[in-house]
Amino acid sequence: MEKKTSTAKSSSNSKQTSSQNNESKLLNKFFVDGLKDIYWAEKALVKALAKMEKKATSEELKNAFSQHRTQTEQQVSRLEQVFESIGSKAVAKKCEAMDGLIREANDIIDETEDKTMTRDAALIMAAQKVEHYEIATYGGLVQLAKTLGKNDAANTLAQTLQEEKQTDELLTQVAESTINIEAAEETA
Ligand code: FE
Ligand code: FE
Ligand code: FE
């Protein structure tokens, strides 16, 4: 019984890794396109997070954005490592979704008043929409990397996935512990 299970496992593993002509596979092309998309997004986020830090009201949120900006710079480098590990050139291709999410964050800055906690509450929501897009993207890319037998790439992408999840949780904490409560007291 046990033997059967392990045989089945190893045969499915060898299927995953016997990457005959992997580079020409359609799924591989989709994987590389996905990397280009998130590479564009992370680079755009380095700039967007700097603006969000500048426009946030509370020190707590400024610090959270500043920390995540540093992490995001590392995530850009990590993607360059992934491109290298699969023998592809690091190329950025515009991510329409992230472009839209960043525009939404900019609209929030325009539509909320400076130095209010309502600004911060709204910026946290905008930032969490970004993190959720990233979590979905990296989650999918880790799975594809594993399926394609690119284990180094999978591990590197999983590190970033973890950081995006932690950032999302940190933002929830910041919102719930102080910012939303103070924002609720503000009047026009
Ligand atoms: Fe990121
Ligand atoms: Fe995208
Ligand atoms: Fe992020």
mmCIF file with all atom_site columns, C-alpha atoms and ligand atoms in Angstrom:
data_model
loop_
_atom_site.group_PDB
_atom_site.id
_atom_site.type_symbol
_atom_site.label_atom_id
_atom_site.label_alt_id
_atom_site.label_comp_id
_atom_site.label_asym_id
_atom_site.label_entity_id
_atom_site.label_seq_id
_atom_site.pdbx_PDB_ins_code
_atom_site.Cartn_x
_atom_site.Cartn_y
_atom_site.Cartn_z
_atom_site.occupancy
_atom_site.B_iso_or_equiv
_atom_site.pdbx_formal_charge
_atom_site.auth_seq_id
_atom_site.auth_comp_id
_atom_site.auth_asym_id
_atom_site.auth_atom_id
_atom_site.pdbx_PDB_model_num
ATOM   1   C  CA . MET A 1 1   ? 0.000   0.000  0.000   1.00 0.00 ? 1   MET A CA 1
ATOM   2   C  CA . GLU A 1 2   ? 2.709   2.421  1.053   1.00 0.00 ? 2   GLU A CA 1
ATOM   3   C  CA . LYS A 1 3   ? 4.891   1.363  -1.799  1.00 0.00 ? 3   LYS A CA 1
ATOM   4   C  CA . LYS A 1 4   ? 2.196   2.086  -4.348  1.00 0.00 ? 4   LYS A CA 1
ATOM   5   C  CA . THR A 1 5   ? 1.742   5.630  -3.031  1.00 0.00 ? 5   THR A CA 1
ATOM   6   C  CA . SER A 1 6   ? 5.428   6.416  -3.241  1.00 0.00 ? 6   SER A CA 1
ATOM   7   C  CA . THR A 1 7   ? 5.651   5.037  -6.778  1.00 0.00 ? 7   THR A CA 1
ATOM   8   C  CA . ALA A 1 8   ? 2.755   7.193  -7.871  1.00 0.00 ? 8   ALA A CA 1
ATOM   9   C  CA . LYS A 1 9   ? 4.384   10.213 -6.273  1.00 0.00 ? 9   LYS A CA 1
ATOM   10  C  CA . SER A 1 10  ? 7.763   9.728  -7.880  1.00 0.00 ? 10  SER A CA 1
ATOM   11  C  CA . SER A 1 11  ? 6.272   9.169  -11.302 1.00 0.00 ? 11  SER A CA 1
ATOM   12  C  CA . SER A 1 12  ? 4.289   12.396 -11.076 1.00 0.00 ? 12  SER A CA 1
ATOM   13  C  CA . ASN A 1 13  ? 7.441   14.207 -9.902  1.00 0.00 ? 13  ASN A CA 1
ATOM   14  C  CA . SER A 1 14  ? 9.452   12.950 -12.815 1.00 0.00 ? 14  SER A CA 1
ATOM   15  C  CA . LYS A 1 15  ? 6.685   14.108 -15.128 1.00 0.00 ? 15  LYS A CA 1
ATOM   16  C  CA . GLN A 1 16  ? 7.007   17.600 -13.684 1.00 0.00 ? 16  GLN A CA 1
ATOM   17  C  CA . THR A 1 17  ? 10.753  17.811 -14.014 1.00 0.00 ? 17  THR A CA 1
ATOM   18  C  CA . SER A 1 18  ? 11.378  15.992 -17.285 1.00 0.00 ? 18  SER A CA 1
ATOM   19  C  CA . SER A 1 19  ? 11.402  19.356 -18.992 1.00 0.00 ? 19  SER A CA 1
ATOM   20  C  CA . GLN A 1 20  ? 12.092  18.278 -22.540 1.00 0.00 ? 20  GLN A CA 1
ATOM   21  C  CA . ASN A 1 21  ? 12.338  21.472 -24.515 1.00 0.00 ? 21  ASN A CA 1
ATOM   22  C  CA . ASN A 1 22  ? 10.793  23.393 -21.658 1.00 0.00 ? 22  ASN A CA 1
ATOM   23  C  CA . GLU A 1 23  ? 11.587  26.789 -23.162 1.00 0.00 ? 23  GLU A CA 1
ATOM   24  C  CA . SER A 1 24  ? 9.307   26.242 -26.147 1.00 0.00 ? 24  SER A CA 1
ATOM   25  C  CA . LYS A 1 25  ? 6.320   25.218 -24.042 1.00 0.00 ? 25  LYS A CA 1
ATOM   26  C  CA . LEU A 1 26  ? 3.317   27.520 -24.047 1.00 0.00 ? 26  LEU A CA 1
ATOM   27  C  CA . LEU A 1 27  ? 3.093   27.449 -20.254 1.00 0.00 ? 27  LEU A CA 1
ATOM   28  C  CA . ASN A 1 28  ? 6.724   28.490 -20.012 1.00 0.00 ? 28  ASN A CA 1
ATOM   29  C  CA . LYS A 1 29  ? 6.061   31.471 -22.242 1.00 0.00 ? 29  LYS A CA 1
ATOM   30  C  CA . PHE A 1 30  ? 3.096   32.439 -20.079 1.00 0.00 ? 30  PHE A CA 1
ATOM   31  C  CA . PHE A 1 31  ? 5.294   32.121 -16.967 1.00 0.00 ? 31  PHE A CA 1
ATOM   32  C  CA . VAL A 1 32  ? 7.962   34.433 -18.410 1.00 0.00 ? 32  VAL A CA 1
ATOM   33  C  CA . ASP A 1 33  ? 5.283   36.938 -19.473 1.00 0.00 ? 33  ASP A CA 1
ATOM   34  C  CA . GLY A 1 34  ? 3.970   36.878 -15.913 1.00 0.00 ? 34  GLY A CA 1
ATOM   35  C  CA . LEU A 1 35  ? 7.434   37.674 -14.599 1.00 0.00 ? 35  LEU A CA 1
ATOM   36  C  CA . LYS A 1 36  ? 7.708   40.637 -16.993 1.00 0.00 ? 36  LYS A CA 1
ATOM   37  C  CA . ASP A 1 37  ? 4.327   41.932 -15.822 1.00 0.00 ? 37  ASP A CA 1
ATOM   38  C  CA . ILE A 1 38  ? 5.166   41.814 -12.105 1.00 0.00 ? 38  ILE A CA 1
ATOM   39  C  CA . TYR A 1 39  ? 8.654   43.201 -12.799 1.00 0.00 ? 39  TYR A CA 1
ATOM   40  C  CA . TRP A 1 40  ? 7.011   46.302 -14.301 1.00 0.00 ? 40  TRP A CA 1
ATOM   41  C  CA . ALA A 1 41  ? 4.594   46.449 -11.352 1.00 0.00 ? 41  ALA A CA 1
ATOM   42  C  CA . GLU A 1 42  ? 7.289   46.248 -8.655  1.00 0.00 ? 42  GLU A CA 1
ATOM   43  C  CA . LYS A 1 43  ? 9.341   48.964 -10.322 1.00 0.00 ? 43  LYS A CA 1
ATOM   44  C  CA . ALA A 1 44  ? 6.275   51.209 -10.534 1.00 0.00 ? 44  ALA A CA 1
ATOM   45  C  CA . LEU A 1 45  ? 5.553   50.486 -6.864  1.00 0.00 ? 45  LEU A CA 1
ATOM   46  C  CA . VAL A 1 46  ? 8.967   51.691 -5.721  1.00 0.00 ? 46  VAL A CA 1
ATOM   47  C  CA . LYS A 1 47  ? 7.941   55.141 -6.963  1.00 0.00 ? 47  LYS A CA 1
ATOM   48  C  CA . ALA A 1 48  ? 4.313   54.918 -5.854  1.00 0.00 ? 48  ALA A CA 1
ATOM   49  C  CA . LEU A 1 49  ? 5.267   53.925 -2.300  1.00 0.00 ? 49  LEU A CA 1
ATOM   50  C  CA . ALA A 1 50  ? 7.565   56.936 -2.045  1.00 0.00 ? 50  ALA A CA 1
ATOM   51  C  CA . LYS A 1 51  ? 4.646   59.199 -2.920  1.00 0.00 ? 51  LYS A CA 1
ATOM   52  C  CA . MET A 1 52  ? 2.291   57.401 -0.542  1.00 0.00 ? 52  MET A CA 1
ATOM   53  C  CA . GLU A 1 53  ? 4.820   57.759 2.269   1.00 0.00 ? 53  GLU A CA 1
ATOM   54  C  CA . LYS A 1 54  ? 5.132   61.478 1.600   1.00 0.00 ? 54  LYS A CA 1
ATOM   55  C  CA . LYS A 1 55  ? 1.362   62.003 1.507   1.00 0.00 ? 55  LYS A CA 1
ATOM   56  C  CA . ALA A 1 56  ? 0.437   59.850 4.535   1.00 0.00 ? 56  ALA A CA 1
ATOM   57  C  CA . THR A 1 57  ? -0.505  61.653 7.739   1.00 0.00 ? 57  THR A CA 1
ATOM   58  C  CA . SER A 1 58  ? 0.689   59.402 10.568  1.00 0.00 ? 58  SER A CA 1
ATOM   59  C  CA . GLU A 1 59  ? 4.277   58.420 11.310  1.00 0.00 ? 59  GLU A CA 1
ATOM   60  C  CA . GLU A 1 60  ? 3.104   54.840 11.714  1.00 0.00 ? 60  GLU A CA 1
ATOM   61  C  CA . LEU A 1 61  ? 1.817   54.628 8.158   1.00 0.00 ? 61  LEU A CA 1
ATOM   62  C  CA . LYS A 1 62  ? 4.759   56.589 6.752   1.00 0.00 ? 62  LYS A CA 1
ATOM   63  C  CA . ASN A 1 63  ? 7.053   54.018 8.380   1.00 0.00 ? 63  ASN A CA 1
ATOM   64  C  CA . ALA A 1 64  ? 5.054   51.101 7.022   1.00 0.00 ? 64  ALA A CA 1
ATOM   65  C  CA . PHE A 1 65  ? 5.266   52.504 3.477   1.00 0.00 ? 65  PHE A CA 1
ATOM   66  C  CA . SER A 1 66  ? 8.943   53.299 3.872   1.00 0.00 ? 66  SER A CA 1
ATOM   67  C  CA . GLN A 1 67  ? 9.745   49.768 5.061   1.00 0.00 ? 67  GLN A CA 1
ATOM   68  C  CA . HIS A 1 68  ? 7.783   48.207 2.260   1.00 0.00 ? 68  HIS A CA 1
ATOM   69  C  CA . ARG A 1 69  ? 9.496   50.444 -0.276  1.00 0.00 ? 69  ARG A CA 1
ATOM   70  C  CA . THR A 1 70  ? 12.851  49.029 0.841   1.00 0.00 ? 70  THR A CA 1
ATOM   71  C  CA . GLN A 1 71  ? 11.418  45.527 0.579   1.00 0.00 ? 71  GLN A CA 1
ATOM   72  C  CA . THR A 1 72  ? 10.042  46.321 -2.869  1.00 0.00 ? 72  THR A CA 1
ATOM   73  C  CA . GLU A 1 73  ? 13.486  47.367 -4.080  1.00 0.00 ? 73  GLU A CA 1
ATOM   74  C  CA . GLN A 1 74  ? 14.732  43.955 -2.915  1.00 0.00 ? 74  GLN A CA 1
ATOM   75  C  CA . GLN A 1 75  ? 11.829  42.304 -4.715  1.00 0.00 ? 75  GLN A CA 1
ATOM   76  C  CA . VAL A 1 76  ? 12.903  43.997 -7.956  1.00 0.00 ? 76  VAL A CA 1
ATOM   77  C  CA . SER A 1 77  ? 16.409  42.529 -7.501  1.00 0.00 ? 77  SER A CA 1
ATOM   78  C  CA . ARG A 1 78  ? 14.918  39.160 -6.639  1.00 0.00 ? 78  ARG A CA 1
ATOM   79  C  CA . LEU A 1 79  ? 12.982  39.148 -9.923  1.00 0.00 ? 79  LEU A CA 1
ATOM   80  C  CA . GLU A 1 80  ? 16.233  39.923 -11.757 1.00 0.00 ? 80  GLU A CA 1
ATOM   81  C  CA . GLN A 1 81  ? 17.711  36.836 -10.059 1.00 0.00 ? 81  GLN A CA 1
ATOM   82  C  CA . VAL A 1 82  ? 14.734  34.788 -11.222 1.00 0.00 ? 82  VAL A CA 1
ATOM   83  C  CA . PHE A 1 83  ? 15.136  35.979 -14.829 1.00 0.00 ? 83  PHE A CA 1
ATOM   84  C  CA . GLU A 1 84  ? 18.806  35.065 -14.622 1.00 0.00 ? 84  GLU A CA 1
ATOM   85  C  CA . SER A 1 85  ? 18.125  31.634 -13.119 1.00 0.00 ? 85  SER A CA 1
ATOM   86  C  CA . ILE A 1 86  ? 15.864  30.738 -16.058 1.00 0.00 ? 86  ILE A CA 1
ATOM   87  C  CA . GLY A 1 87  ? 18.189  32.232 -18.661 1.00 0.00 ? 87  GLY A CA 1
ATOM   88  C  CA . SER A 1 88  ? 15.868  35.089 -19.669 1.00 0.00 ? 88  SER A CA 1
ATOM   89  C  CA . LYS A 1 89  ? 16.604  38.766 -19.968 1.00 0.00 ? 89  LYS A CA 1
ATOM   90  C  CA . ALA A 1 90  ? 14.935  40.942 -17.325 1.00 0.00 ? 90  ALA A CA 1
ATOM   91  C  CA . VAL A 1 91  ? 12.321  42.842 -19.299 1.00 0.00 ? 91  VAL A CA 1
ATOM   92  C  CA . ALA A 1 92  ? 9.439   44.899 -17.894 1.00 0.00 ? 92  ALA A CA 1
ATOM   93  C  CA . LYS A 1 93  ? 6.054   44.783 -19.615 1.00 0.00 ? 93  LYS A CA 1
ATOM   94  C  CA . LYS A 1 94  ? 3.346   47.188 -18.515 1.00 0.00 ? 94  LYS A CA 1
ATOM   95  C  CA . CYS A 1 95  ? 0.954   45.701 -15.974 1.00 0.00 ? 95  CYS A CA 1
ATOM   96  C  CA . GLU A 1 96  ? -2.409  47.319 -16.692 1.00 0.00 ? 96  GLU A CA 1
ATOM   97  C  CA . ALA A 1 97  ? -3.855  46.202 -13.372 1.00 0.00 ? 97  ALA A CA 1
ATOM   98  C  CA . MET A 1 98  ? -1.070  47.719 -11.272 1.00 0.00 ? 98  MET A CA 1
ATOM   99  C  CA . ASP A 1 99  ? -1.170  50.856 -13.380 1.00 0.00 ? 99  ASP A CA 1
ATOM   100 C  CA . GLY A 1 100 ? -4.865  51.132 -12.499 1.00 0.00 ? 100 GLY A CA 1
ATOM   101 C  CA . LEU A 1 101 ? -4.339  50.418 -8.795  1.00 0.00 ? 101 LEU A CA 1
ATOM   102 C  CA . ILE A 1 102 ? -1.641  53.089 -8.611  1.00 0.00 ? 102 ILE A CA 1
ATOM   103 C  CA . ARG A 1 103 ? -3.927  55.565 -10.375 1.00 0.00 ? 103 ARG A CA 1
ATOM   104 C  CA . GLU A 1 104 ? -6.568  54.747 -7.792  1.00 0.00 ? 104 GLU A CA 1
ATOM   105 C  CA . ALA A 1 105 ? -4.087  55.512 -4.990  1.00 0.00 ? 105 ALA A CA 1
ATOM   106 C  CA . ASN A 1 106 ? -3.265  58.831 -6.658  1.00 0.00 ? 106 ASN A CA 1
ATOM   107 C  CA . ASP A 1 107 ? -6.973  59.679 -6.924  1.00 0.00 ? 107 ASP A CA 1
ATOM   108 C  CA . ILE A 1 108 ? -7.316  59.020 -3.200  1.00 0.00 ? 108 ILE A CA 1
ATOM   109 C  CA . ILE A 1 109 ? -4.508  61.455 -2.501  1.00 0.00 ? 109 ILE A CA 1
ATOM   110 C  CA . ASP A 1 110 ? -6.295  64.074 -4.633  1.00 0.00 ? 110 ASP A CA 1
ATOM   111 C  CA . GLU A 1 111 ? -9.695  63.436 -3.083  1.00 0.00 ? 111 GLU A CA 1
ATOM   112 C  CA . THR A 1 112 ? -8.766  63.371 0.623   1.00 0.00 ? 112 THR A CA 1
ATOM   113 C  CA . GLU A 1 113 ? -7.512  66.243 2.750   1.00 0.00 ? 113 GLU A CA 1
ATOM   114 C  CA . ASP A 1 114 ? -3.887  66.598 3.766   1.00 0.00 ? 114 ASP A CA 1
ATOM   115 C  CA . LYS A 1 115 ? -3.023  65.731 7.364   1.00 0.00 ? 115 LYS A CA 1
ATOM   116 C  CA . THR A 1 116 ? -6.209  63.769 8.019   1.00 0.00 ? 116 THR A CA 1
ATOM   117 C  CA . MET A 1 117 ? -6.494  60.229 9.304   1.00 0.00 ? 117 MET A CA 1
ATOM   118 C  CA . THR A 1 118 ? -9.182  59.692 6.679   1.00 0.00 ? 118 THR A CA 1
ATOM   119 C  CA . ARG A 1 119 ? -6.372  60.101 4.113   1.00 0.00 ? 119 ARG A CA 1
ATOM   120 C  CA . ASP A 1 120 ? -4.475  57.318 5.920   1.00 0.00 ? 120 ASP A CA 1
ATOM   121 C  CA . ALA A 1 121 ? -7.474  55.014 6.204   1.00 0.00 ? 121 ALA A CA 1
ATOM   122 C  CA . ALA A 1 122 ? -8.073  55.421 2.462   1.00 0.00 ? 122 ALA A CA 1
ATOM   123 C  CA . LEU A 1 123 ? -4.384  54.950 1.590   1.00 0.00 ? 123 LEU A CA 1
ATOM   124 C  CA . ILE A 1 124 ? -4.299  51.725 3.578   1.00 0.00 ? 124 ILE A CA 1
ATOM   125 C  CA . MET A 1 125 ? -7.187  50.364 1.522   1.00 0.00 ? 125 MET A CA 1
ATOM   126 C  CA . ALA A 1 126 ? -5.443  51.361 -1.701  1.00 0.00 ? 126 ALA A CA 1
ATOM   127 C  CA . ALA A 1 127 ? -2.204  49.730 -0.516  1.00 0.00 ? 127 ALA A CA 1
ATOM   128 C  CA . GLN A 1 128 ? -3.998  46.535 0.469   1.00 0.00 ? 128 GLN A CA 1
ATOM   129 C  CA . LYS A 1 129 ? -5.554  46.280 -2.989  1.00 0.00 ? 129 LYS A CA 1
ATOM   130 C  CA . VAL A 1 130 ? -1.999  46.398 -4.342  1.00 0.00 ? 130 VAL A CA 1
ATOM   131 C  CA . GLU A 1 131 ? -0.804  43.721 -1.906  1.00 0.00 ? 131 GLU A CA 1
ATOM   132 C  CA . HIS A 1 132 ? -3.694  41.451 -2.821  1.00 0.00 ? 132 HIS A CA 1
ATOM   133 C  CA . TYR A 1 133 ? -2.876  41.730 -6.520  1.00 0.00 ? 133 TYR A CA 1
ATOM   134 C  CA . GLU A 1 134 ? 0.725   40.856 -5.691  1.00 0.00 ? 134 GLU A CA 1
ATOM   135 C  CA . ILE A 1 135 ? -0.281  37.920 -3.485  1.00 0.00 ? 135 ILE A CA 1
ATOM   136 C  CA . ALA A 1 136 ? -2.432  36.499 -6.303  1.00 0.00 ? 136 ALA A CA 1
ATOM   137 C  CA . THR A 1 137 ? 0.347   37.025 -8.838  1.00 0.00 ? 137 THR A CA 1
ATOM   138 C  CA . TYR A 1 138 ? 3.207   35.562 -6.811  1.00 0.00 ? 138 TYR A CA 1
ATOM   139 C  CA . GLY A 1 139 ? 1.000   32.703 -5.602  1.00 0.00 ? 139 GLY A CA 1
ATOM   140 C  CA . GLY A 1 140 ? 0.308   31.780 -9.213  1.00 0.00 ? 140 GLY A CA 1
ATOM   141 C  CA . LEU A 1 141 ? 3.912   32.233 -10.333 1.00 0.00 ? 141 LEU A CA 1
ATOM   142 C  CA . VAL A 1 142 ? 5.229   29.980 -7.536  1.00 0.00 ? 142 VAL A CA 1
ATOM   143 C  CA . GLN A 1 143 ? 2.832   27.255 -8.655  1.00 0.00 ? 143 GLN A CA 1
ATOM   144 C  CA . LEU A 1 144 ? 3.834   27.640 -12.316 1.00 0.00 ? 144 LEU A CA 1
ATOM   145 C  CA . ALA A 1 145 ? 7.555   27.602 -11.454 1.00 0.00 ? 145 ALA A CA 1
ATOM   146 C  CA . LYS A 1 146 ? 7.074   24.350 -9.544  1.00 0.00 ? 146 LYS A CA 1
ATOM   147 C  CA . THR A 1 147 ? 5.082   22.782 -12.370 1.00 0.00 ? 147 THR A CA 1
ATOM   148 C  CA . LEU A 1 148 ? 7.789   23.764 -14.852 1.00 0.00 ? 148 LEU A CA 1
ATOM   149 C  CA . GLY A 1 149 ? 10.488  22.261 -12.616 1.00 0.00 ? 149 GLY A CA 1
ATOM   150 C  CA . LYS A 1 150 ? 12.120  25.634 -11.938 1.00 0.00 ? 150 LYS A CA 1
ATOM   151 C  CA . ASN A 1 151 ? 12.677  25.109 -8.245  1.00 0.00 ? 151 ASN A CA 1
ATOM   152 C  CA . ASP A 1 152 ? 15.171  27.929 -7.639  1.00 0.00 ? 152 ASP A CA 1
ATOM   153 C  CA . ALA A 1 153 ? 12.747  30.378 -9.206  1.00 0.00 ? 153 ALA A CA 1
ATOM   154 C  CA . ALA A 1 154 ? 9.897   28.942 -7.120  1.00 0.00 ? 154 ALA A CA 1
ATOM   155 C  CA . ASN A 1 155 ? 11.838  29.441 -3.877  1.00 0.00 ? 155 ASN A CA 1
ATOM   156 C  CA . THR A 1 156 ? 12.847  32.991 -4.709  1.00 0.00 ? 156 THR A CA 1
ATOM   157 C  CA . LEU A 1 157 ? 9.295   33.943 -5.707  1.00 0.00 ? 157 LEU A CA 1
ATOM   158 C  CA . ALA A 1 158 ? 7.957   32.336 -2.519  1.00 0.00 ? 158 ALA A CA 1
ATOM   159 C  CA . GLN A 1 159 ? 10.123  34.684 -0.419  1.00 0.00 ? 159 GLN A CA 1
ATOM   160 C  CA . THR A 1 160 ? 8.476   37.694 -2.013  1.00 0.00 ? 160 THR A CA 1
ATOM   161 C  CA . LEU A 1 161 ? 5.027   36.110 -1.648  1.00 0.00 ? 161 LEU A CA 1
ATOM   162 C  CA . GLN A 1 162 ? 5.694   35.853 2.080   1.00 0.00 ? 162 GLN A CA 1
ATOM   163 C  CA . GLU A 1 163 ? 6.655   39.536 2.312   1.00 0.00 ? 163 GLU A CA 1
ATOM   164 C  CA . GLU A 1 164 ? 3.496   40.627 0.499   1.00 0.00 ? 164 GLU A CA 1
ATOM   165 C  CA . LYS A 1 165 ? 1.352   38.588 2.895   1.00 0.00 ? 165 LYS A CA 1
ATOM   166 C  CA . GLN A 1 166 ? 3.138   40.067 5.910   1.00 0.00 ? 166 GLN A CA 1
ATOM   167 C  CA . THR A 1 167 ? 2.679   43.581 4.547   1.00 0.00 ? 167 THR A CA 1
ATOM   168 C  CA . ASP A 1 168 ? -1.027  42.997 4.052   1.00 0.00 ? 168 ASP A CA 1
ATOM   169 C  CA . GLU A 1 169 ? -1.323  41.825 7.665   1.00 0.00 ? 169 GLU A CA 1
ATOM   170 C  CA . LEU A 1 170 ? 0.705   44.736 8.982   1.00 0.00 ? 170 LEU A CA 1
ATOM   171 C  CA . LEU A 1 171 ? -1.565  47.200 7.157   1.00 0.00 ? 171 LEU A CA 1
ATOM   172 C  CA . THR A 1 172 ? -4.647  45.562 8.651   1.00 0.00 ? 172 THR A CA 1
ATOM   173 C  CA . GLN A 1 173 ? -3.102  45.935 12.097  1.00 0.00 ? 173 GLN A CA 1
ATOM   174 C  CA . VAL A 1 174 ? -2.231  49.586 11.580  1.00 0.00 ? 174 VAL A CA 1
ATOM   175 C  CA . ALA A 1 175 ? -5.759  50.340 10.359  1.00 0.00 ? 175 ALA A CA 1
ATOM   176 C  CA . GLU A 1 176 ? -7.537  48.487 13.132  1.00 0.00 ? 176 GLU A CA 1
ATOM   177 C  CA . SER A 1 177 ? -5.327  49.566 16.024  1.00 0.00 ? 177 SER A CA 1
ATOM   178 C  CA . THR A 1 178 ? -5.451  53.332 15.511  1.00 0.00 ? 178 THR A CA 1
ATOM   179 C  CA . ILE A 1 179 ? -5.996  54.903 12.129  1.00 0.00 ? 179 ILE A CA 1
ATOM   180 C  CA . ASN A 1 180 ? -9.571  53.840 11.397  1.00 0.00 ? 180 ASN A CA 1
ATOM   181 C  CA . ILE A 1 181 ? -10.639 54.767 14.922  1.00 0.00 ? 181 ILE A CA 1
ATOM   182 C  CA . GLU A 1 182 ? -9.166  58.255 14.687  1.00 0.00 ? 182 GLU A CA 1
ATOM   183 C  CA . ALA A 1 183 ? -10.502 58.696 11.140  1.00 0.00 ? 183 ALA A CA 1
ATOM   184 C  CA . ALA A 1 184 ? -13.993 57.911 12.393  1.00 0.00 ? 184 ALA A CA 1
ATOM   185 C  CA . GLU A 1 185 ? -13.873 61.001 14.626  1.00 0.00 ? 185 GLU A CA 1
ATOM   186 C  CA . GLU A 1 186 ? -13.009 63.441 11.834  1.00 0.00 ? 186 GLU A CA 1
ATOM   187 C  CA . THR A 1 187 ? -15.589 65.902 10.516  1.00 0.00 ? 187 THR A CA 1
ATOM   188 C  CA . ALA A 1 188 ? -15.527 68.186 7.512   1.00 0.00 ? 188 ALA A CA 1
HETATM 189 FE FE . FE  B 2 .   ? 5.981   43.725 -4.169  1.00 0.00 ? 1   FE  B FE 1
HETATM 190 FE FE . FE  B 2 .   ? -0.498  42.337 -14.310 1.00 0.00 ? 2   FE  B FE 1
HETATM 191 FE FE . FE  B 2 .   ? 3.958   44.647 -1.911  1.00 0.00 ? 3   FE  B FE 1
#
